[in-house]
PDB file of C-alpha atoms in Angstrom:
ATOM      1  CA  MET A 227     -61.591 161.792 110.941  1.00 98.00           C
ATOM      2  CA  ARG A 228     -64.085 163.089 108.728  1.00 99.00           C
ATOM      3  CA  GLN A 229     -64.517 162.283 104.993  1.00 99.00           C
ATOM      4  CA  VAL A 230     -67.121 163.265 102.124  1.00 99.00           C
ATOM      5  CA  TRP A 231     -68.233 159.797 100.830  1.00 99.00           C
ATOM      6  CA  ILE A 232     -70.350 159.021  97.944  1.00 98.00           C
ATOM      7  CA  THR A 233     -72.584 156.163  99.330  1.00 98.00           C
ATOM      8  CA  ARG A 234     -74.111 155.153  96.038  1.00 97.00           C
ATOM      9  CA  ARG A 235     -74.698 156.060  92.328  1.00 96.00           C
ATOM     10  CA  GLY A 236     -77.344 159.051  92.095  1.00 96.00           C
ATOM     11  CA  GLY A 237     -77.667 162.718  92.762  1.00 96.00           C
ATOM     12  CA  PRO A 238     -76.060 164.751  94.993  1.00 97.00           C
ATOM     13  CA  GLU A 239     -77.808 163.476  97.943  1.00 97.00           C
ATOM     14  CA  VAL A 240     -75.763 160.218  97.669  1.00 98.00           C
ATOM     15  CA  LEU A 241     -72.831 162.352  99.222  1.00 98.00           C
ATOM     16  CA  GLU A 242     -72.687 161.900 103.137  1.00 98.00           C
ATOM     17  CA  VAL A 243     -70.075 162.798 105.642  1.00 99.00           C
ATOM     18  CA  ARG A 244     -68.788 159.877 107.561  1.00 98.00           C
ATOM     19  CA  GLU A 245     -66.185 159.095 110.279  1.00 98.00           C
ATOM     20  CA  ALA A 246     -63.172 157.251 110.019  1.00 98.00           C
ATOM     21  CA  PRO A 247     -60.010 156.472 111.533  1.00 98.00           C
ATOM     22  CA  ASP A 248     -57.381 158.535 111.477  1.00 98.00           C
ATOM     23  CA  PRO A 249     -54.569 157.139 108.953  1.00 98.00           C
ATOM     24  CA  GLN A 250     -51.067 156.683 109.580  1.00 98.00           C
ATOM     25  CA  PRO A 251     -48.085 157.228 107.794  1.00 98.00           C
ATOM     26  CA  GLY A 252     -46.144 154.098 106.412  1.00 97.00           C
ATOM     27  CA  PRO A 253     -42.359 154.391 105.519  1.00 97.00           C
ATOM     28  CA  GLY A 254     -41.927 156.812 102.997  1.00 96.00           C
ATOM     29  CA  GLN A 255     -45.010 158.776 103.582  1.00 98.00           C
ATOM     30  CA  VAL A 256     -45.838 162.112 105.272  1.00 98.00           C
ATOM     31  CA  ARG A 257     -49.491 162.647 107.053  1.00 99.00           C
ATOM     32  CA  ILE A 258     -51.208 165.962 105.865  1.00 99.00           C
ATOM     33  CA  ARG A 259     -53.748 167.685 107.907  1.00 99.00           C
ATOM     34  CA  VAL A 260     -56.014 169.058 104.867  1.00 99.00           C
ATOM     35  CA  ARG A 261     -57.094 172.541 104.864  1.00 99.00           C
ATOM     36  CA  ALA A 262     -58.598 172.436 101.291  1.00 99.00           C
ATOM     37  CA  ALA A 263     -59.600 169.486  98.977  1.00 99.00           C
ATOM     38  CA  GLY A 264     -60.171 170.203  95.127  1.00 98.00           C
ATOM     39  CA  VAL A 265     -63.498 169.302  93.350  1.00 98.00           C
ATOM     40  CA  ASN A 266     -63.247 168.040  89.974  1.00 95.00           C
ATOM     41  CA  PHE A 267     -65.868 166.683  87.373  1.00 92.00           C
ATOM     42  CA  ALA A 268     -64.505 163.571  87.252  1.00 92.00           C
ATOM     43  CA  ASP A 269     -66.066 163.341  90.765  1.00 94.00           C
ATOM     44  CA  VAL A 270     -69.555 163.897  89.245  1.00 94.00           C
ATOM     45  CA  MET A 271     -69.145 161.420  86.435  1.00 92.00           C
ATOM     46  CA  ALA A 272     -68.007 158.657  89.472  1.00 94.00           C
ATOM     47  CA  ARG A 273     -71.342 159.983  91.182  1.00 96.00           C
ATOM     48  CA  VAL A 274     -73.465 159.076  88.502  1.00 94.00           C
ATOM     49  CA  GLY A 275     -71.537 155.957  87.622  1.00 92.00           C
ATOM     50  CA  MET A 276     -69.732 157.112  84.348  1.00 88.00           C
ATOM     51  CA  TYR A 277     -65.920 156.910  85.456  1.00 89.00           C
ATOM     52  CA  PRO A 278     -64.603 153.665  85.271  1.00 88.00           C
ATOM     53  CA  ASP A 279     -61.883 154.440  87.487  1.00 89.00           C
ATOM     54  CA  ALA A 280     -63.204 155.528  90.523  1.00 92.00           C
ATOM     55  CA  PRO A 281     -63.256 152.921  93.104  1.00 94.00           C
ATOM     56  CA  PRO A 282     -66.245 150.610  93.674  1.00 94.00           C
ATOM     57  CA  LEU A 283     -69.235 152.707  95.574  1.00 95.00           C
ATOM     58  CA  PRO A 284     -69.279 153.414  98.329  1.00 97.00           C
ATOM     59  CA  CYS A 285     -65.994 155.234  98.037  1.00 97.00           C
ATOM     60  CA  VAL A 286     -64.237 158.732  98.947  1.00 98.00           C
ATOM     61  CA  LEU A 287     -62.655 160.832  95.808  1.00 96.00           C
ATOM     62  CA  GLY A 288     -60.393 163.555  95.826  1.00 96.00           C
ATOM     63  CA  TYR A 289     -57.350 163.626  93.791  1.00 96.00           C
ATOM     64  CA  GLU A 290     -55.544 166.865  95.318  1.00 97.00           C
ATOM     65  CA  VAL A 291     -55.152 168.532  98.373  1.00 99.00           C
ATOM     66  CA  SER A 292     -53.630 171.190 100.478  1.00 99.00           C
ATOM     67  CA  GLY A 293     -52.417 171.738 104.491  1.00 99.00           C
ATOM     68  CA  GLU A 294     -50.083 171.194 106.596  1.00 99.00           C
ATOM     69  CA  ILE A 295     -47.789 168.279 107.715  1.00 99.00           C
ATOM     70  CA  ASP A 296     -48.553 166.773 110.950  1.00 97.00           C
ATOM     71  CA  ARG A 297     -46.561 163.233 110.639  1.00 95.00           C
ATOM     72  CA  PRO A 298     -43.695 162.980 110.732  1.00 96.00           C
ATOM     73  CA  ILE A 299     -42.918 165.403 113.554  1.00 94.00           C
ATOM     74  CA  ASP A 300     -39.503 166.930 112.161  1.00 94.00           C
ATOM     75  CA  ARG A 301     -41.650 167.989 109.276  1.00 96.00           C
ATOM     76  CA  ALA A 302     -44.927 169.348 111.219  1.00 96.00           C
ATOM     77  CA  GLY A 303     -45.952 172.392 110.386  1.00 96.00           C
ATOM     78  CA  GLU A 304     -45.067 172.439 106.534  1.00 98.00           C
ATOM     79  CA  LYS A 305     -47.377 174.227 104.207  1.00 99.00           C
ATOM     80  CA  VAL A 306     -47.974 171.624 101.230  1.00 99.00           C
ATOM     81  CA  LEU A 307     -50.133 170.690  98.259  1.00 98.00           C
ATOM     82  CA  ALA A 308     -50.124 166.985  96.922  1.00 98.00           C
ATOM     83  CA  MET A 309     -51.931 164.753  94.523  1.00 95.00           C
ATOM     84  CA  THR A 310     -53.859 162.021  95.910  1.00 95.00           C
ATOM     85  CA  ARG A 311     -55.189 159.114  93.834  1.00 86.00           C
ATOM     86  CA  PHE A 312     -58.114 159.077  95.689  1.00 94.00           C
ATOM     87  CA  GLY A 313     -59.447 159.385  99.011  1.00 97.00           C
ATOM     88  CA  GLY A 314     -58.373 163.297  99.387  1.00 98.00           C
ATOM     89  CA  GLN A 315     -61.863 164.674 100.305  1.00 99.00           C
ATOM     90  CA  SER A 316     -60.702 163.837 104.116  1.00 99.00           C
ATOM     91  CA  GLU A 317     -59.391 165.793 107.164  1.00 99.00           C
ATOM     92  CA  LEU A 318     -56.252 163.704 106.884  1.00 99.00           C
ATOM     93  CA  VAL A 319     -54.388 161.823 104.106  1.00 99.00           C
ATOM     94  CA  CYS A 320     -50.994 159.820 103.946  1.00 98.00           C
ATOM     95  CA  VAL A 321     -49.113 160.379 100.671  1.00 97.00           C
ATOM     96  CA  PRO A 322     -45.485 159.698  99.466  1.00 96.00           C
ATOM     97  CA  ALA A 323     -43.132 162.399 101.230  1.00 96.00           C
ATOM     98  CA  ALA A 324     -41.513 162.580  97.678  1.00 93.00           C
ATOM     99  CA  ALA A 325     -44.940 163.639  95.961  1.00 92.00           C
ATOM    100  CA  VAL A 326     -45.650 166.842  97.856  1.00 97.00           C
ATOM    101  CA  LEU A 327     -44.592 170.322  97.144  1.00 98.00           C
ATOM    102  CA  PRO A 328     -44.322 173.440  99.253  1.00 98.00           C
ATOM    103  CA  ILE A 329     -47.430 176.004  98.642  1.00 98.00           C
ATOM    104  CA  PRO A 330     -45.869 179.439  97.177  1.00 97.00           C
ATOM    105  CA  ASP A 331     -45.846 182.047  99.709  1.00 94.00           C
ATOM    106  CA  ALA A 332     -48.593 184.296  97.997  1.00 94.00           C
ATOM    107  CA  LEU A 333     -51.603 181.051  97.531  1.00 98.00           C
ATOM    108  CA  SER A 334     -54.086 180.233  99.985  1.00 98.00           C
ATOM    109  CA  TYR A 335     -55.161 176.933 100.906  1.00 99.00           C
ATOM    110  CA  ALA A 336     -58.083 176.905  98.990  1.00 99.00           C
ATOM    111  CA  GLU A 337     -55.863 178.187  95.950  1.00 99.00           C
ATOM    112  CA  ALA A 338     -53.160 175.729  96.125  1.00 99.00           C
ATOM    113  CA  ALA A 339     -55.682 172.862  96.249  1.00 99.00           C
ATOM    114  CA  SER A 340     -57.216 174.286  93.171  1.00 98.00           C
ATOM    115  CA  ILE A 341     -53.726 173.810  91.230  1.00 98.00           C
ATOM    116  CA  PRO A 342     -52.839 169.882  90.484  1.00 97.00           C
ATOM    117  CA  VAL A 343     -55.313 168.600  88.741  1.00 96.00           C
ATOM    118  CA  VAL A 344     -56.818 171.359  86.284  1.00 97.00           C
ATOM    119  CA  TRP A 345     -53.740 173.194  86.084  1.00 98.00           C
ATOM    120  CA  LEU A 346     -51.851 169.888  85.019  1.00 97.00           C
ATOM    121  CA  THR A 347     -54.279 168.690  82.565  1.00 97.00           C
ATOM    122  CA  ALA A 348     -54.328 171.974  80.817  1.00 98.00           C
ATOM    123  CA  TRP A 349     -50.151 171.920  80.954  1.00 99.00           C
ATOM    124  CA  HIS A 350     -49.874 168.278  80.138  1.00 98.00           C
ATOM    125  CA  MET A 351     -52.388 168.996  76.890  1.00 98.00           C
ATOM    126  CA  LEU A 352     -50.947 172.617  75.630  1.00 99.00           C
ATOM    127  CA  VAL A 353     -47.002 172.373  76.520  1.00 99.00           C
ATOM    128  CA  GLU A 354     -46.072 168.305  76.656  1.00 98.00           C
ATOM    129  CA  LEU A 355     -48.475 167.128  74.206  1.00 98.00           C
ATOM    130  CA  GLY A 356     -49.059 170.325  72.121  1.00 98.00           C
ATOM    131  CA  ASN A 357     -45.979 171.954  72.004  1.00 98.00           C
ATOM    132  CA  LEU A 358     -47.500 175.301  72.084  1.00 99.00           C
ATOM    133  CA  ARG A 359     -45.518 178.271  70.340  1.00 98.00           C
ATOM    134  CA  ARG A 360     -46.238 181.745  70.091  1.00 98.00           C
ATOM    135  CA  ALA A 361     -48.647 183.065  67.935  1.00 97.00           C
ATOM    136  CA  GLN A 362     -50.303 179.522  67.242  1.00 99.00           C
ATOM    137  CA  THR A 363     -54.348 179.767  68.335  1.00 99.00           C
ATOM    138  CA  VAL A 364     -56.255 177.371  70.635  1.00 99.00           C
ATOM    139  CA  LEU A 365     -59.828 176.498  70.898  1.00 99.00           C
ATOM    140  CA  ILE A 366     -60.563 175.766  74.619  1.00 99.00           C
ATOM    141  CA  HIS A 367     -64.131 173.911  75.273  1.00 98.00           C
ATOM    142  CA  ALA A 368     -65.475 174.772  78.651  1.00 97.00           C
ATOM    143  CA  ALA A 369     -62.925 178.034  78.994  1.00 98.00           C
ATOM    144  CA  ALA A 370     -64.526 178.988  82.218  1.00 98.00           C
ATOM    145  CA  GLY A 371     -64.028 175.708  83.974  1.00 96.00           C
ATOM    146  CA  GLY A 372     -61.051 174.769  86.024  1.00 97.00           C
ATOM    147  CA  VAL A 373     -59.098 173.566  83.311  1.00 98.00           C
ATOM    148  CA  GLY A 374     -60.172 176.258  80.920  1.00 98.00           C
ATOM    149  CA  THR A 375     -59.302 179.238  83.007  1.00 99.00           C
ATOM    150  CA  ALA A 376     -55.984 177.431  83.372  1.00 99.00           C
ATOM    151  CA  ALA A 377     -55.696 176.916  79.581  1.00 99.00           C
ATOM    152  CA  VAL A 378     -56.399 180.534  78.925  1.00 99.00           C
ATOM    153  CA  GLN A 379     -53.371 181.733  81.120  1.00 99.00           C
ATOM    154  CA  ILE A 380     -50.928 179.336  79.355  1.00 99.00           C
ATOM    155  CA  CYS A 381     -51.985 180.844  76.393  1.00 99.00           C
ATOM    156  CA  LYS A 382     -51.278 183.856  77.458  1.00 99.00           C
ATOM    157  CA  LYS A 383     -47.622 183.073  79.113  1.00 99.00           C
ATOM    158  CA  PHE A 384     -46.896 181.317  75.542  1.00 99.00           C
ATOM    159  CA  GLY A 385     -48.124 184.250  73.412  1.00 99.00           C
ATOM    160  CA  ALA A 386     -50.579 181.969  71.645  1.00 99.00           C
ATOM    161  CA  THR A 387     -54.040 183.593  71.018  1.00 99.00           C
ATOM    162  CA  ALA A 388     -57.127 181.700  72.671  1.00 99.00           C
ATOM    163  CA  ILE A 389     -60.740 181.133  71.537  1.00 99.00           C
ATOM    164  CA  GLY A 390     -63.172 179.973  74.278  1.00 99.00           C
ATOM    165  CA  THR A 391     -66.269 178.643  74.322  1.00 98.00           C
ATOM    166  CA  ALA A 392     -68.658 179.445  77.749  1.00 98.00           C
ATOM    167  CA  SER A 393     -71.810 181.160  78.431  1.00 97.00           C
ATOM    168  CA  ALA A 394     -71.812 185.027  78.008  1.00 97.00           C
ATOM    169  CA  PRO A 395     -72.344 185.919  81.493  1.00 97.00           C
ATOM    170  CA  LYS A 396     -68.557 184.066  81.945  1.00 98.00           C
ATOM    171  CA  HIS A 397     -67.052 186.422  79.260  1.00 99.00           C
ATOM    172  CA  GLU A 398     -65.749 189.241  80.254  1.00 98.00           C
ATOM    173  CA  ARG A 399     -64.322 187.655  83.325  1.00 98.00           C
ATOM    174  CA  LEU A 400     -62.476 184.969  80.812  1.00 99.00           C
ATOM    175  CA  ARG A 401     -60.890 188.022  78.979  1.00 99.00           C
ATOM    176  CA  GLU A 402     -59.227 189.650  82.119  1.00 98.00           C
ATOM    177  CA  LEU A 403     -57.551 186.150  82.124  1.00 98.00           C
ATOM    178  CA  GLY A 404     -56.376 186.663  78.518  1.00 98.00           C
ATOM    179  CA  LEU A 405     -59.034 185.294  76.531  1.00 99.00           C
ATOM    180  CA  ALA A 406     -58.705 186.636  72.760  1.00 99.00           C
ATOM    181  CA  HIS A 407     -62.128 185.751  71.458  1.00 99.00           C
ATOM    182  CA  ALA A 408     -65.146 184.136  73.655  1.00 99.00           C
ATOM    183  CA  ILE A 409     -68.194 182.036  71.859  1.00 99.00           C
ATOM    184  CA  ASP A 410     -71.295 181.514  73.483  1.00 98.00           C
ATOM    185  CA  TYR A 411     -71.686 178.282  72.650  1.00 94.00           C
ATOM    186  CA  ARG A 412     -75.868 178.414  73.313  1.00 94.00           C
ATOM    187  CA  LYS A 413     -76.621 180.737  70.504  1.00 96.00           C
ATOM    188  CA  VAL A 414     -73.834 180.378  67.921  1.00 97.00           C
ATOM    189  CA  ASP A 415     -72.476 177.159  65.997  1.00 98.00           C
ATOM    190  CA  PHE A 416     -68.392 177.454  67.587  1.00 98.00           C
ATOM    191  CA  GLU A 417     -67.261 175.548  64.481  1.00 98.00           C
ATOM    192  CA  ALA A 418     -68.678 178.387  61.873  1.00 98.00           C
ATOM    193  CA  GLU A 419     -67.435 180.912  64.635  1.00 98.00           C
ATOM    194  CA  VAL A 420     -63.700 179.507  64.928  1.00 99.00           C
ATOM    195  CA  LYS A 421     -63.520 179.489  60.908  1.00 98.00           C
ATOM    196  CA  ARG A 422     -64.675 183.388  60.930  1.00 98.00           C
ATOM    197  CA  ILE A 423     -62.245 183.945  63.432  1.00 99.00           C
ATOM    198  CA  THR A 424     -59.160 182.399  61.947  1.00 99.00           C
ATOM    199  CA  ALA A 425     -60.451 183.539  58.349  1.00 99.00           C
ATOM    200  CA  GLY A 426     -60.875 179.620  57.678  1.00 98.00           C
ATOM    201  CA  ARG A 427     -57.434 178.268  58.938  1.00 98.00           C
ATOM    202  CA  GLY A 428     -58.826 176.625  61.970  1.00 98.00           C
ATOM    203  CA  VAL A 429     -57.095 176.236  65.261  1.00 99.00           C
ATOM    204  CA  ASP A 430     -53.562 174.697  65.698  1.00 99.00           C
ATOM    205  CA  ILE A 431     -55.148 172.844  69.347  1.00 99.00           C
ATOM    206  CA  ALA A 432     -58.317 172.095  70.660  1.00 99.00           C
ATOM    207  CA  LEU A 433     -58.883 171.131  73.797  1.00 99.00           C
ATOM    208  CA  ASP A 434     -62.734 169.137  74.310  1.00 97.00           C
ATOM    209  CA  PRO A 435     -63.783 167.970  77.358  1.00 94.00           C
ATOM    210  CA  VAL A 436     -67.509 168.007  76.111  1.00 91.00           C
ATOM    211  CA  GLY A 437     -67.666 165.342  73.888  1.00 88.00           C
ATOM    212  CA  THR A 438     -67.923 167.327  70.580  1.00 91.00           C
ATOM    213  CA  PHE A 439     -65.318 165.781  69.246  1.00 91.00           C
ATOM    214  CA  ARG A 440     -65.909 165.589  65.892  1.00 90.00           C
ATOM    215  CA  LYS A 441     -66.893 169.363  65.444  1.00 94.00           C
ATOM    216  CA  SER A 442     -63.961 170.433  67.225  1.00 96.00           C
ATOM    217  CA  PHE A 443     -61.497 168.072  64.958  1.00 94.00           C
ATOM    218  CA  ARG A 444     -63.236 170.031  61.925  1.00 95.00           C
ATOM    219  CA  CYS A 445     -61.638 173.278  63.681  1.00 98.00           C
ATOM    220  CA  LEU A 446     -58.340 171.933  63.223  1.00 97.00           C
ATOM    221  CA  ALA A 447     -55.757 173.886  60.982  1.00 97.00           C
ATOM    222  CA  PRO A 448     -53.140 171.525  59.087  1.00 94.00           C
ATOM    223  CA  VAL A 449     -50.909 169.990  61.737  1.00 95.00           C
ATOM    224  CA  GLY A 450     -53.475 170.813  64.460  1.00 97.00           C
ATOM    225  CA  LYS A 451     -53.936 168.553  67.244  1.00 98.00           C
ATOM    226  CA  LEU A 452     -57.275 167.419  68.852  1.00 97.00           C
ATOM    227  CA  MET A 453     -57.034 166.884  72.743  1.00 98.00           C
ATOM    228  CA  MET A 454     -59.569 164.942  74.043  1.00 95.00           C
ATOM    229  CA  TYR A 455     -60.235 164.640  77.747  1.00 93.00           C
ATOM    230  CA  GLY A 456     -64.014 164.155  78.945  1.00 73.00           C
ATOM    231  CA  ALA A 457     -67.171 163.930  77.797  1.00 64.00           C
ATOM    232  CA  SER A 458     -69.347 166.335  80.238  1.00 54.00           C
ATOM    233  CA  ALA A 459     -72.201 166.334  77.982  1.00 52.00           C
ATOM    234  CA  THR A 460     -73.072 162.986  78.674  1.00 48.00           C
ATOM    235  CA  VAL A 461     -74.219 163.671  82.222  1.00 52.00           C
ATOM    236  CA  SER A 462     -77.286 165.528  82.202  1.00 50.00           C
ATOM    237  CA  GLY A 463     -79.521 166.817  85.521  1.00 49.00           C
ATOM    238  CA  GLU A 464     -78.707 164.315  88.345  1.00 48.00           C
ATOM    239  CA  LYS A 465     -78.228 161.636  86.230  1.00 51.00           C
ATOM    240  CA  ARG A 466     -76.193 160.051  83.653  1.00 52.00           C
ATOM    241  CA  ASN A 467     -77.753 160.931  79.767  1.00 55.00           C
ATOM    242  CA  LEU A 468     -77.516 157.426  78.381  1.00 51.00           C
ATOM    243  CA  PHE A 469     -78.453 158.556  74.896  1.00 49.00           C
ATOM    244  CA  ALA A 470     -75.524 161.263  74.668  1.00 53.00           C
ATOM    245  CA  ALA A 471     -73.116 158.742  75.790  1.00 51.00           C
ATOM    246  CA  VAL A 472     -74.015 156.142  72.986  1.00 50.00           C
ATOM    247  CA  THR A 473     -74.336 158.817  70.634  1.00 52.00           C
ATOM    248  CA  ALA A 474     -70.711 160.183  71.319  1.00 52.00           C
ATOM    249  CA  VAL A 475     -69.307 156.255  71.512  1.00 52.00           C
ATOM    250  CA  LEU A 476     -71.031 156.218  68.140  1.00 52.00           C
ATOM    251  CA  LYS A 477     -69.659 159.465  66.741  1.00 53.00           C
ATOM    252  CA  MET A 478     -65.853 158.248  67.534  1.00 53.00           C
ATOM    253  CA  ARG A 479     -66.317 155.445  64.829  1.00 53.00           C
ATOM    254  CA  TRP A 480     -65.804 158.428  62.377  1.00 59.00           C
ATOM    255  CA  PHE A 481     -62.223 159.076  63.576  1.00 63.00           C
ATOM    256  CA  HIS A 482     -60.413 156.176  61.497  1.00 70.00           C
ATOM    257  CA  PRO A 483     -56.586 156.366  61.517  1.00 73.00           C
ATOM    258  CA  LEU A 484     -56.316 156.378  57.921  1.00 73.00           C
ATOM    259  CA  GLN A 485     -58.177 159.446  57.625  1.00 71.00           C
ATOM    260  CA  LEU A 486     -55.864 161.533  59.794  1.00 75.00           C
ATOM    261  CA  LEU A 487     -52.877 160.745  57.040  1.00 77.00           C
ATOM    262  CA  PRO A 488     -54.078 163.196  54.510  1.00 78.00           C
ATOM    263  CA  ASP A 489     -55.224 165.653  57.006  1.00 79.00           C
ATOM    264  CA  ASN A 490     -52.227 165.781  58.524  1.00 88.00           C
ATOM    265  CA  LYS A 491     -53.815 165.977  62.043  1.00 92.00           C
ATOM    266  CA  GLY A 492     -53.681 164.424  65.279  1.00 93.00           C
ATOM    267  CA  LEU A 493     -55.926 163.043  68.242  1.00 93.00           C
ATOM    268  CA  PHE A 494     -54.796 162.788  71.736  1.00 95.00           C
ATOM    269  CA  GLY A 495     -56.807 161.193  74.669  1.00 93.00           C
ATOM    270  CA  VAL A 496     -55.852 162.437  78.189  1.00 95.00           C
ATOM    271  CA  ASN A 497     -56.339 161.410  81.077  1.00 91.00           C
ATOM    272  CA  LEU A 498     -54.548 162.245  84.297  1.00 89.00           C
ATOM    273  CA  GLY A 499     -55.614 159.393  86.405  1.00 85.00           C
ATOM    274  CA  HIS A 500     -53.638 157.123  84.029  1.00 88.00           C
ATOM    275  CA  LEU A 501     -50.199 158.834  84.331  1.00 90.00           C
ATOM    276  CA  TRP A 502     -50.519 158.271  88.094  1.00 84.00           C
ATOM    277  CA  GLY A 503     -47.280 155.960  87.825  1.00 85.00           C
ATOM    278  CA  GLU A 504     -45.141 158.581  85.885  1.00 91.00           C
ATOM    279  CA  THR A 505     -44.394 160.468  89.104  1.00 88.00           C
ATOM    280  CA  GLY A 506     -41.447 162.067  88.017  1.00 92.00           C
ATOM    281  CA  LEU A 507     -43.377 163.600  84.841  1.00 95.00           C
ATOM    282  CA  LEU A 508     -46.220 164.905  86.997  1.00 95.00           C
ATOM    283  CA  LEU A 509     -43.866 166.429  89.265  1.00 96.00           C
ATOM    284  CA  ARG A 510     -41.851 168.345  86.534  1.00 97.00           C
ATOM    285  CA  GLU A 511     -44.896 169.566  85.166  1.00 98.00           C
ATOM    286  CA  LEU A 512     -46.230 170.544  88.166  1.00 98.00           C
ATOM    287  CA  ARG A 513     -43.198 172.367  89.253  1.00 98.00           C
ATOM    288  CA  GLU A 514     -42.801 174.400  86.185  1.00 98.00           C
ATOM    289  CA  VAL A 515     -47.094 175.520  86.868  1.00 99.00           C
ATOM    290  CA  LEU A 516     -46.082 176.612  90.061  1.00 98.00           C
ATOM    291  CA  LYS A 517     -43.125 178.653  88.733  1.00 98.00           C
ATOM    292  CA  GLY A 518     -45.722 180.267  86.844  1.00 98.00           C
ATOM    293  CA  PHE A 519     -47.476 181.451  90.315  1.00 98.00           C
ATOM    294  CA  GLU A 520     -44.231 182.307  92.053  1.00 98.00           C
ATOM    295  CA  ALA A 521     -43.450 184.655  89.266  1.00 97.00           C
ATOM    296  CA  GLY A 522     -46.947 186.496  89.124  1.00 97.00           C
ATOM    297  CA  GLU A 523     -47.814 184.645  85.703  1.00 98.00           C
ATOM    298  CA  PHE A 524     -50.743 182.842  86.634  1.00 99.00           C
ATOM    299  CA  LYS A 525     -53.703 183.370  88.881  1.00 98.00           C
ATOM    300  CA  ALA A 526     -55.390 180.598  90.961  1.00 98.00           C
ATOM    301  CA  VAL A 527     -59.315 181.045  90.202  1.00 98.00           C
ATOM    302  CA  VAL A 528     -61.346 179.537  92.985  1.00 98.00           C
ATOM    303  CA  ASP A 529     -64.993 179.666  92.296  1.00 98.00           C
ATOM    304  CA  MET A 530     -66.280 178.900  96.026  1.00 98.00           C
ATOM    305  CA  GLU A 531     -65.218 177.159  99.041  1.00 98.00           C
ATOM    306  CA  VAL A 532     -67.863 174.346 100.170  1.00 98.00           C
ATOM    307  CA  PRO A 533     -67.708 173.045 103.830  1.00 99.00           C
ATOM    308  CA  PHE A 534     -67.253 169.116 104.058  1.00 99.00           C
ATOM    309  CA  ALA A 535     -71.254 169.278 105.197  1.00 98.00           C
ATOM    310  CA  GLU A 536     -72.626 170.978 102.244  1.00 98.00           C
ATOM    311  CA  ALA A 537     -70.370 168.895  99.560  1.00 98.00           C
ATOM    312  CA  ARG A 538     -73.870 168.428  98.087  1.00 98.00           C
ATOM    313  CA  ARG A 539     -73.491 172.421  96.722  1.00 98.00           C
ATOM    314  CA  ALA A 540     -70.195 171.755  95.288  1.00 98.00           C
ATOM    315  CA  HIS A 541     -71.595 168.830  93.275  1.00 98.00           C
ATOM    316  CA  GLU A 542     -74.792 170.770  92.014  1.00 97.00           C
ATOM    317  CA  ARG A 543     -72.650 173.618  90.935  1.00 97.00           C
ATOM    318  CA  LEU A 544     -70.198 171.633  88.939  1.00 95.00           C
ATOM    319  CA  GLN A 545     -73.152 169.827  87.047  1.00 94.00           C
ATOM    320  CA  ALA A 546     -74.911 173.081  86.401  1.00 93.00           C
ATOM    321  CA  ARG A 547     -72.082 174.203  84.890  1.00 92.00           C
ATOM    322  CA  GLU A 548     -72.314 177.500  86.858  1.00 95.00           C
ATOM    323  CA  ASN A 549     -68.954 177.200  88.134  1.00 97.00           C
ATOM    324  CA  PHE A 550     -66.243 180.078  87.033  1.00 97.00           C
ATOM    325  CA  GLY A 551     -62.919 177.960  87.725  1.00 97.00           C
ATOM    326  CA  LYS A 552     -62.030 175.839  90.801  1.00 97.00           C
ATOM    327  CA  VAL A 553     -64.779 174.747  93.571  1.00 98.00           C
ATOM    328  CA  VAL A 554     -62.954 173.127  96.321  1.00 99.00           C
ATOM    329  CA  LEU A 555     -63.950 171.662  99.630  1.00 99.00           C
ATOM    330  CA  VAL A 556     -62.876 172.513 103.260  1.00 99.00           C
ATOM    331  CA  PRO A 557     -63.277 170.398 106.410  1.00 96.00           C
TER     332      PRO A 557
END
């Protein structure tokens, strides 16, 4: 089989397609012939050496796949999606049989592979941790990304008002998904704009994958919650931005636990990879997400499908923040 490997730390040129022996399913496992595999910003972070949870290099990443079961024979042909701890960017993967779910009829393989990581992340932050309710207001940074486009639609489902940051060319498409207010973070100060939109009250939940935690915290209303799930601003060009990384760490000292007491606000750190052992929780949440797709409430937003041989293009597009929705690899 073929796999996409990160051969060493560096730019997109370090990605290579390599041959490997076909894996054989163990007890309680099924083997999936992969038709599409998701690409996430965590892949970019791993490639530049800023994702400590990644396997030692060289390695194969990939946290979600869609395809058909080909082993065992009695389940051959079933169309499924699954999360993979790593190694999903392969033509064949073996996963626990209990961890695969059927693909809703209306979804393509690419759409199915675009769902698990970003939709689970958005659902977990907004619904599981955030207790999202009707008439609340949510600030979504990187609203045009995979998690962002999912979060916008979840807010719409629950009757919440979504405020999103994104470059201006992406605003109209975000409004079509349900975004109420779009902020061009390149031209205006998002903190001031959030205060203007909310008449000074602030937002009930803020989702920040960028690393602007201090400003996002100041955007919170009383009893507000900040979800911190990344620091994409620490990656620039083809390399990690050490200055930005150090700055982000230093700013974190500002969040002293005692300061949260009078503010009546909460901070959550979110890393889906660290919930890998909570299979029951993740599958329960993923089933709820898939119900939304089956009911026509949600739309999978696939930015582009990229062949394994051109995996560099996928990384380049994500790192340049050019994508709208999810980028997927196809064998």
